[in-house]
Coordinates of C-alpha atoms (C1' of nucleotides) in Angstrom, one line a residue:
Chain A
M1 CA 0.0 0.0 0.0
K2 CA 1.7 3.1 -1.2
Y3 CA -0.3 5.7 0.7
Q4 CA -2.0 5.5 4.0
A5 CA -3.5 8.0 6.4
P6 CA -0.8 9.6 8.5
R7 CA 0.1 8.1 11.8
G8 CA -2.6 8.6 14.4
T9 CA -5.2 9.9 11.9
H10 CA -8.1 7.9 10.5
D11 CA -10.7 8.0 7.8
I12 CA -14.4 7.9 8.8
L13 CA -15.9 5.4 6.4
P14 CA -19.4 5.4 5.1
R15 CA -20.7 2.7 7.5
D16 CA -19.4 4.8 10.4
S17 CA -20.3 8.2 9.2
L18 CA -23.9 7.6 9.9
T19 CA -23.1 7.2 13.6
W20 CA -20.9 10.3 13.4
A21 CA -23.7 12.3 11.9
H22 CA -26.1 11.0 14.5
L23 CA -23.8 12.1 17.3
E24 CA -23.3 15.5 15.8
S25 CA -27.0 16.2 15.2
S26 CA -27.8 14.9 18.7
F27 CA -25.3 17.3 20.3
R28 CA -26.3 20.2 18.1
N29 CA -30.0 19.7 19.0
L30 CA -29.3 19.3 22.7
V31 CA -27.1 22.4 23.2
G32 CA -29.7 24.3 21.2
L33 CA -32.2 23.5 23.9
Y34 CA -29.9 25.3 26.4
G35 CA -29.4 28.3 24.1
Y36 CA -25.8 27.6 23.2
N37 CA -24.6 29.1 19.9
E38 CA -22.1 27.5 17.6
L39 CA -18.6 28.9 17.4
R40 CA -16.2 27.8 14.7
T41 CA -12.6 28.7 15.1
P42 CA -9.6 28.1 12.8
T43 CA -7.7 24.8 12.6
F44 CA -4.6 26.5 13.7
E45 CA -3.7 29.4 16.0
D46 CA -0.6 31.3 17.1
T47 CA 1.5 28.9 19.2
E48 CA 1.5 31.4 22.0
L49 CA -2.2 31.1 22.6
F50 CA -1.7 27.5 23.7
T51 CA 1.5 28.1 25.6
R52 CA -0.1 30.9 27.5
S53 CA -3.3 29.2 28.3
S54 CA -2.5 25.5 28.9
G55 CA 0.6 26.3 31.0
E56 CA 4.2 26.2 30.1
T57 CA 4.8 22.9 32.0
S58 CA 1.7 21.0 30.8
D59 CA 2.2 18.0 28.6
I60 CA 0.2 19.5 25.8
V61 CA 2.6 22.4 25.6
T62 CA 5.9 20.6 26.4
K63 CA 5.6 17.7 24.1
Q64 CA 2.3 17.3 22.3
M65 CA 1.8 20.4 20.2
Y66 CA 1.7 20.1 16.4
D67 CA 3.7 23.3 15.9
F68 CA 5.6 24.6 12.9
A69 CA 6.8 27.8 11.3
D70 CA 4.8 29.0 8.4
K71 CA 6.3 30.7 5.3
G72 CA 6.1 34.0 7.1
G73 CA 8.1 32.8 10.0
R74 CA 5.1 32.7 12.4
S75 CA 5.0 30.0 15.0
I76 CA 1.7 28.2 14.3
T77 CA 0.1 25.3 16.2
L78 CA -2.7 23.0 15.1
K79 CA -5.6 23.4 17.5
A80 CA -4.4 21.5 20.6
E81 CA -7.6 22.0 22.6
G82 CA -10.9 23.8 22.3
T83 CA -11.1 26.2 25.1
A84 CA -8.3 28.6 24.4
P85 CA -9.3 29.3 20.8
A86 CA -12.9 29.8 22.0
V87 CA -11.8 32.3 24.6
R88 CA -9.6 34.0 22.0
A89 CA -12.5 34.4 19.6
Y90 CA -14.8 35.5 22.5
L91 CA -12.4 38.3 23.3
E92 CA -11.4 39.2 19.7
H93 CA -15.1 39.7 18.7
G94 CA -16.4 41.1 22.0
L95 CA -18.9 38.2 22.3
G96 CA -19.3 38.9 26.0
G97 CA -20.8 42.3 25.3
Q98 CA -21.1 44.2 28.5
G99 CA -20.5 41.2 30.7
Q100 CA -23.5 39.1 29.8
V101 CA -23.3 35.4 30.1
T102 CA -22.2 33.9 26.8
R103 CA -23.0 30.3 25.9
L104 CA -20.9 28.7 23.1
W105 CA -20.6 25.2 21.7
Y106 CA -18.4 23.7 19.0
T107 CA -17.3 20.6 17.3
T108 CA -13.7 20.6 16.1
P109 CA -10.7 18.5 15.2
V110 CA -8.0 18.6 17.9
F111 CA -4.3 17.7 17.2
R112 CA -1.8 16.3 19.6
Y113 CA 1.5 14.7 18.8
E114 CA 1.2 11.6 21.0
R115 CA 1.9 8.0 20.6
P116 CA -1.4 6.6 19.2
Q117 CA -3.3 3.8 20.8
K118 CA -6.9 2.8 21.0
G119 CA -8.9 5.9 21.8
R120 CA -6.0 8.2 21.4
Y121 CA -5.2 9.8 18.1
R122 CA -3.0 12.6 16.7
E123 CA -6.1 14.0 15.2
H124 CA -9.3 13.5 17.1
H125 CA -12.6 15.4 17.3
Q126 CA -14.3 17.0 20.2
F127 CA -17.6 18.4 21.1
G128 CA -17.4 21.2 23.6
V129 CA -19.3 23.9 25.4
E130 CA -18.1 27.0 27.1
C131 CA -20.3 29.1 29.4
L132 CA -18.5 32.5 29.9
G133 CA -19.4 35.3 32.3
S134 CA -21.1 33.5 35.2
A135 CA -19.4 32.6 38.5
S136 CA -22.6 30.9 39.7
P137 CA -22.4 27.2 40.7
L138 CA -25.6 27.0 38.6
A139 CA -23.4 27.6 35.5
D140 CA -21.3 24.6 36.6
A141 CA -24.4 22.6 37.0
E142 CA -25.8 23.6 33.6
V143 CA -22.6 22.6 31.8
I144 CA -22.4 19.3 33.6
E145 CA -26.0 18.7 33.0
I146 CA -25.4 19.1 29.2
A147 CA -22.6 16.6 29.3
Y148 CA -24.7 14.1 31.3
R149 CA -27.8 14.5 29.3
F150 CA -26.0 14.2 26.0
L151 CA -24.5 10.9 27.1
T152 CA -27.8 9.6 28.2
T153 CA -29.5 10.8 25.0
I154 CA -27.1 8.8 22.9
Q155 CA -27.6 5.8 25.2
M156 CA -24.1 5.8 26.6
P157 CA -24.2 3.2 29.4
D158 CA -23.0 3.5 33.0
V159 CA -22.7 7.3 32.9
S160 CA -21.6 8.9 36.2
V161 CA -19.9 12.2 36.6
S162 CA -16.7 12.3 38.7
L163 CA -16.5 15.6 40.4
N164 CA -13.9 17.5 42.4
S165 CA -12.8 20.9 43.4
I166 CA -9.2 21.9 43.2
G167 CA -9.7 25.3 44.7
R168 CA -7.9 28.5 43.8
A169 CA -4.2 29.3 43.8
A170 CA -3.8 29.5 47.6
T171 CA -5.4 26.1 48.0
R172 CA -3.2 24.5 45.5
A173 CA 0.0 26.1 46.9
A174 CA -0.9 24.9 50.4
Y175 CA -1.9 21.4 49.2
R176 CA 1.2 21.1 47.1
E177 CA 3.4 21.4 50.2
A178 CA 1.2 19.0 52.1
I179 CA 1.2 16.3 49.5
L180 CA 4.9 16.6 48.7
G181 CA 5.6 16.4 52.4
H182 CA 3.5 13.3 52.7
A183 CA 5.2 11.7 49.8
S184 CA 8.8 12.8 50.5
A185 CA 10.1 9.4 51.2
Y186 CA 8.5 8.0 48.1
L187 CA 9.9 10.8 46.0
T188 CA 13.5 10.2 46.9
E189 CA 13.4 6.6 45.7
M190 CA 12.0 7.5 42.2
G191 CA 13.9 8.4 39.1
A192 CA 14.8 12.0 38.4
E193 CA 12.4 12.4 35.5
D194 CA 9.4 11.0 37.5
R195 CA 10.3 13.2 40.4
L196 CA 10.4 16.3 38.2
R197 CA 7.0 15.4 36.8
I198 CA 5.5 15.1 40.3
E199 CA 7.2 18.3 41.6
K200 CA 5.8 20.1 38.6
N201 CA 2.3 19.0 39.4
P202 CA 2.0 17.1 42.7
L203 CA -1.6 16.5 42.1
R204 CA -0.4 13.8 39.7
L205 CA 0.3 11.6 42.7
L206 CA -3.4 11.4 43.3
D207 CA -4.2 9.4 40.1
S208 CA -0.9 7.6 39.8
K209 CA -1.1 3.9 38.8
D210 CA 2.0 2.9 40.7
P211 CA 0.9 0.6 43.5
K212 CA 3.2 2.3 46.0
A213 CA 1.8 5.6 45.2
I214 CA -1.8 4.3 45.4
D215 CA -1.0 2.9 48.8
L216 CA 0.6 6.1 49.9
M217 CA -2.4 8.2 48.7
K218 CA -4.7 6.2 51.0
T219 CA -3.3 8.1 53.9
A220 CA -2.7 11.4 52.0
P221 CA -4.3 14.6 53.0
S222 CA -7.4 15.5 50.8
I223 CA -7.5 18.7 48.8
Q224 CA -11.0 19.1 50.0
D225 CA -9.6 19.9 53.5
F226 CA -7.6 22.8 52.0
L227 CA -10.4 24.6 50.2
E228 CA -11.1 28.1 51.1
D229 CA -14.5 28.9 52.4
E230 CA -15.7 30.3 49.1
S231 CA -14.5 27.3 47.2
R232 CA -16.0 25.0 49.7
S233 CA -19.4 26.6 49.7
R234 CA -19.6 26.8 45.9
F235 CA -18.7 23.1 45.7
A236 CA -21.5 22.3 48.1
S237 CA -23.9 24.4 46.1
L238 CA -22.9 22.6 42.9
C239 CA -23.4 19.2 44.5
Q240 CA -26.8 20.3 45.7
A241 CA -27.7 21.6 42.2
L242 CA -26.7 18.4 40.6
S243 CA -28.7 16.4 43.1
D244 CA -31.7 18.6 42.4
L245 CA -31.3 17.9 38.7
G246 CA -31.1 14.2 39.3
I247 CA -27.6 13.8 37.9
P248 CA -25.6 11.0 39.5
F249 CA -22.1 12.0 40.5
E250 CA -19.4 10.9 42.8
I251 CA -16.8 13.1 44.5
R252 CA -13.4 11.9 43.6
P253 CA -10.6 13.9 45.2
E254 CA -8.1 12.3 42.9
I255 CA -9.5 14.0 39.8
V256 CA -6.9 16.6 38.8
R257 CA -6.8 17.4 35.0
G258 CA -3.9 18.2 32.9
L259 CA -4.4 21.8 32.0
D260 CA -3.1 24.5 34.3
Y261 CA -6.0 26.9 33.9
Y262 CA -8.6 25.1 35.9
T263 CA -9.9 26.6 39.1
D264 CA -12.4 25.1 41.6
T265 CA -14.7 22.8 39.7
V266 CA -13.2 19.9 37.7
F267 CA -15.1 16.9 36.4
E268 CA -14.8 13.9 34.1
V269 CA -16.9 11.2 32.7
L270 CA -15.2 7.9 32.2
S271 CA -16.2 4.7 30.5
H272 CA -15.1 1.3 31.4
H273 CA -15.9 0.2 27.9
L274 CA -12.7 1.8 26.8
G275 CA -9.1 0.7 27.5
A276 CA -6.6 2.9 29.2
Q277 CA -7.9 6.0 27.5
S278 CA -11.1 5.9 29.4
A279 CA -12.1 9.6 29.6
L280 CA -15.1 10.4 27.5
C281 CA -15.4 13.9 28.7
G282 CA -13.4 16.3 30.8
G283 CA -13.9 19.9 31.9
G284 CA -13.9 22.4 34.6
R285 CA -14.0 26.0 35.6
Y286 CA -11.4 28.4 34.4
D287 CA -12.0 31.7 36.2
R288 CA -8.5 33.1 35.4
L289 CA -8.1 32.2 31.8
V290 CA -10.0 35.0 30.1
Q291 CA -8.0 37.5 32.1
D292 CA -4.7 35.7 31.4
L293 CA -5.5 36.0 27.7
G294 CA -5.9 39.8 28.0
G295 CA -9.6 40.1 28.7
P296 CA -11.6 41.4 31.6
D297 CA -12.0 39.3 34.7
T298 CA -14.5 36.7 33.5
P299 CA -15.4 33.5 35.2
A300 CA -16.2 30.6 32.9
I301 CA -16.7 26.9 32.7
G302 CA -16.7 24.3 29.9
F303 CA -15.9 20.8 28.8
G304 CA -14.5 18.8 25.9
M305 CA -15.8 15.4 24.9
G306 CA -14.0 13.0 22.6
I307 CA -16.1 11.9 19.7
E308 CA -13.9 9.0 18.7
R309 CA -14.2 7.6 22.2
L310 CA -18.0 8.0 22.2
F311 CA -17.9 6.1 18.9
L312 CA -15.7 3.3 20.2
V313 CA -18.0 2.7 23.2
L314 CA -21.1 2.6 20.9
E315 CA -19.2 0.3 18.5
S316 CA -18.2 -2.1 21.3
L317 CA -21.8 -2.3 22.3
D318 CA -23.0 -2.9 18.8
K319 CA -25.0 0.4 18.9
L320 CA -23.9 1.9 15.6
Q321 CA -26.5 3.5 13.4
E322 CA -27.8 1.3 10.6
A323 CA -27.8 2.6 7.1
P324 CA -31.3 3.6 5.9
R325 CA -32.6 1.0 3.5
I326 CA -33.2 2.1 0.0
V327 CA -36.9 1.8 -0.6
A328 CA -37.2 1.0 -4.3
F329 CA -34.9 -0.6 -6.7
V330 CA -36.3 0.1 -10.2
V331 CA -35.6 -2.8 -12.7
A332 CA -35.6 -2.6 -16.4
A333 CA -36.7 -6.0 -17.8
D334 CA -35.4 -5.1 -21.2
E335 CA -33.5 -2.3 -22.8
I336 CA -36.6 -0.5 -24.1
A337 CA -37.7 0.1 -20.6
R338 CA -34.6 2.0 -19.4
P339 CA -35.9 5.5 -20.1
M340 CA -39.0 4.7 -18.1
V341 CA -36.9 3.4 -15.3
Q342 CA -35.0 6.7 -15.2
R343 CA -38.3 8.5 -15.1
I344 CA -39.7 6.5 -12.3
C345 CA -36.6 6.9 -10.2
H346 CA -36.8 10.6 -10.8
D347 CA -40.4 10.8 -9.7
L348 CA -39.9 8.7 -6.6
R349 CA -37.0 10.8 -5.5
N350 CA -39.1 13.9 -6.0
A351 CA -41.6 12.4 -3.6
K352 CA -38.8 11.7 -1.1
I353 CA -38.8 8.0 -1.7
S354 CA -35.3 6.6 -2.1
A355 CA -34.8 4.9 -5.4
Q356 CA -31.9 3.3 -7.2
C357 CA -31.4 1.5 -10.5
D358 CA -28.8 -0.3 -12.5
L359 CA -26.4 1.9 -14.4
E360 CA -24.5 -0.8 -16.3
G361 CA -26.9 -2.6 -18.5
K362 CA -27.1 -5.7 -16.4
D363 CA -29.8 -8.2 -17.1
M364 CA -32.9 -8.5 -15.0
R365 CA -31.7 -11.3 -12.9
R366 CA -28.6 -9.3 -11.9
Q367 CA -30.6 -6.2 -11.3
L368 CA -32.7 -8.1 -8.8
K369 CA -29.6 -9.5 -7.2
Q370 CA -28.4 -6.0 -6.8
A371 CA -31.8 -5.0 -5.3
N372 CA -31.5 -7.8 -2.9
A373 CA -27.9 -7.0 -1.9
L374 CA -29.0 -3.4 -1.2
N375 CA -31.7 -4.7 1.0
A376 CA -34.3 -2.7 -0.9
E377 CA -37.8 -3.0 0.3
I378 CA -39.4 -3.4 -3.1
A379 CA -38.4 -3.8 -6.7
V380 CA -40.3 -1.8 -9.3
L381 CA -40.3 -3.9 -12.5
V382 CA -40.8 -2.3 -16.0
G383 CA -40.8 -4.3 -19.2
E384 CA -42.5 -4.6 -22.5
E385 CA -45.9 -5.5 -21.2
E386 CA -45.8 -2.8 -18.5
L387 CA -44.8 -0.1 -21.0
S388 CA -47.6 -1.0 -23.4
K389 CA -50.2 -1.2 -20.7
R390 CA -48.8 1.8 -18.6
F391 CA -48.2 0.0 -15.3
A392 CA -45.3 -1.2 -13.2
T393 CA -45.0 -4.5 -11.3
I394 CA -44.3 -3.9 -7.7
R395 CA -42.4 -6.8 -6.1
D396 CA -42.1 -7.0 -2.3
L397 CA -38.6 -8.3 -1.8
A398 CA -39.3 -9.8 1.6
T399 CA -42.3 -11.8 0.6
G400 CA -42.0 -12.1 -3.2
E401 CA -45.6 -10.9 -3.6
Q402 CA -46.3 -8.9 -6.7
R403 CA -49.0 -6.4 -7.7
A404 CA -49.6 -4.1 -10.6
L405 CA -49.7 -0.3 -10.2
P406 CA -50.6 2.1 -13.1
F407 CA -47.7 4.6 -13.8
D408 CA -49.8 7.6 -12.9
R409 CA -50.6 6.3 -9.4
L410 CA -47.2 4.8 -8.6
V411 CA -45.8 7.6 -6.5
E412 CA -48.9 8.1 -4.4
E413 CA -49.4 4.4 -3.8
L414 CA -45.8 4.0 -2.6
Q415 CA -45.9 7.1 -0.3
Chain B
rG1 C1' 9.2 9.6 24.8
rC2 C1' 9.6 4.1 27.2
rG3 C1' 8.2 -1.5 27.3
rG4 C1' 5.6 -5.4 24.7
rG5 C1' 2.3 -7.9 20.8
rU6 C1' 0.8 -8.0 15.6
rG7 C1' 1.2 -6.9 9.9
rU8 C1' -0.3 -13.1 4.6
rA9 C1' -6.7 -12.2 -0.7
rG10 C1' -11.9 -6.9 -0.2
rC11 C1' -12.9 -9.0 5.3
rU12 C1' -11.6 -12.6 9.4
rC13 C1' -7.5 -15.7 9.8
rA14 C1' -4.3 -20.5 9.0
rG15 C1' 0.8 -21.7 7.3
rG16 C1' 7.0 -21.2 12.1
rG17 C1' 13.4 -22.8 6.4
rG18 C1' 12.1 -27.0 1.1
rU19 C1' 7.9 -27.4 -5.4
rU20 C1' 3.3 -23.4 -8.6
rA21 C1' 0.9 -19.7 -0.6
rG22 C1' -4.3 -21.8 1.9
rA23 C1' -9.4 -21.7 4.3
rG24 C1' -14.1 -19.3 5.6
rC25 C1' -16.9 -15.1 4.2
rG26 C1' -17.5 -11.7 0.2
rC27 C1' -17.0 -11.0 -5.3
rC28 C1' -17.6 -12.9 -10.6
rU29 C1' -19.4 -16.8 -14.2
rC30 C1' -22.7 -20.9 -15.2
rA31 C1' -27.0 -24.3 -14.1
rC32 C1' -31.0 -19.7 -14.5
rU33 C1' -32.5 -15.6 -21.9
rG34 C1' -39.1 -11.5 -17.5
rU35 C1' -37.8 -12.6 -11.3
rG36 C1' -33.5 -11.8 -6.0
rG37 C1' -32.6 -14.8 -1.4
rC38 C1' -31.5 -21.2 -1.4
rU39 C1' -28.4 -25.0 -3.7
rG40 C1' -24.5 -27.0 -6.9
rA41 C1' -20.3 -26.5 -10.2
rG42 C1' -16.4 -23.3 -11.9
rG43 C1' -13.4 -18.7 -11.6
rA44 C1' -10.9 -14.1 -10.4
rG45 C1' -8.3 -12.0 -6.7
rG46 C1' -1.5 -12.0 -3.1
rC47 C1' 5.7 -8.0 -4.8
rC48 C1' 3.2 -12.7 2.6
rG49 C1' 3.6 -4.0 5.2
rU50 C1' 8.5 -1.9 3.2
rG51 C1' 14.0 -2.0 2.7
rG52 C1' 18.3 -4.6 3.7
rG53 C1' 20.8 -9.2 5.4
rU54 C1' 21.6 -14.7 6.5
rU55 C1' 21.0 -19.2 3.4
rC56 C1' 21.7 -23.6 -2.1
rG57 C1' 16.7 -22.0 -0.8
rA58 C1' 13.0 -16.8 3.3
rG59 C1' 6.0 -15.8 3.9
rA60 C1' 8.9 -18.1 7.9
rC61 C1' 15.3 -16.5 10.6
rC62 C1' 18.2 -11.5 11.7
rC63 C1' 18.5 -6.0 11.3
rA64 C1' 16.1 -1.5 10.1
rU65 C1' 11.8 1.0 9.0
rC66 C1' 6.5 2.1 8.6
rA67 C1' 1.7 1.0 10.5
rU68 C1' -1.5 -0.8 14.2
rC69 C1' -2.8 -2.9 19.0
rC70 C1' -1.8 -3.4 24.6
rG71 C1' 0.5 -1.1 28.8
rC72 C1' 3.3 3.4 30.9
rC73 C1' 3.3 8.7 30.5
rC74 C1' -0.7 11.7 29.3
rC75 C1' -5.5 12.8 27.7
rA76 C1' -10.7 13.4 24.9

RNA sequence: GCGGGUGUAGCUCAGGGGUUAGAGCGCCUCACUGUGGCUGAGGAGGCCGUGGGUUCGAGACCCAUCAUCCGCCCCA
């Protein structure tokens, strides 16, 4: 095979594109019910947008960006995540007006230079929403409700939201000291690279898969105990709001998230139908980001959801969308009937009845084989006798029963 | 970026140094010249991922490379 899709990218083939379209329309319809408006941003941005927003030490910035210099010498990066470009556009076009709450949604390709595995690609696609301009816990609840309701709408099984609060800067500074202190003995026995990783972001210890770390974390202080009063009360309000909405969630203090801009609320939805890449959805509040990108002090919250991962779960459960059956296959019993076959196809399609016919001069037997292979509901047969007496023979392909319908009543009878 | 598994027909997979590389499914032809599905007979389809090497001989063994899958890291 001379050419193939670049590493970590994939084609969405016809049998799968039906499910993709279904996911897309379901999401579009749902966010519309909440008054969210679609935002489309470019496939690439100035590199600095991502380095500024995601955090200089985040993995996305340090090793996963698809960055390159364009012919004008600009440093460009393929969209590495959805929130920063959305905030950029929000600020650039003054979408926030005089501080109103602004609700945006998007579906977009996302590029990260990572080692591909199942559920992890160098180009993948995300749905996302961003609710900008409200600090209310009700905004958090609204965004989480959208994620939850979407997943239930598409019949994603076993959906439960994992929720945490990581507080503000002061909380994380204090907690950082506490957790590093708790783990100091453990840290001295690990390699330099691992230790650096942990020191960069001690919260990583919380979701480590190393048995020693897991054991150590059982006795670790909880970030919940370090929350400031305001963070604590907003978290309580959010939990109450979710309960009121009937959304199941569990508080999981080990949820951290990889982007530096999150404050207070963070959440994830995982699926055990995936392998190691189990997050379907991740999001949180980012009350500092808009300001960091040069805008006014604007609290905001949003999430991203991986479409490929949704697809993989549905596929593993055999829940992909079935192709709509073609209704009528119109068969020419002999060559003289071909023009009438074209005409009938045309009339059926005008009446929104799907119709197909042979294009290659195949004989009647092969045309019927084709109709059968397509799983058409009926065959419409036209031959010499039909032409002279102005009728078509309608054959039910499931039962084999046939009946005659005059040409001028064909479309209405088949409606 | 690190460790491991796998690349053979359109698809799923056998073959593990010795003629012309196999099966099932699918596809095509015929039995069947105005009737699909079922059945039977026949057929097409492969640079055995790619490039080097070892060998009298490589689909098989070695090296490299590309892709993919599993785990780590990380994430959606």
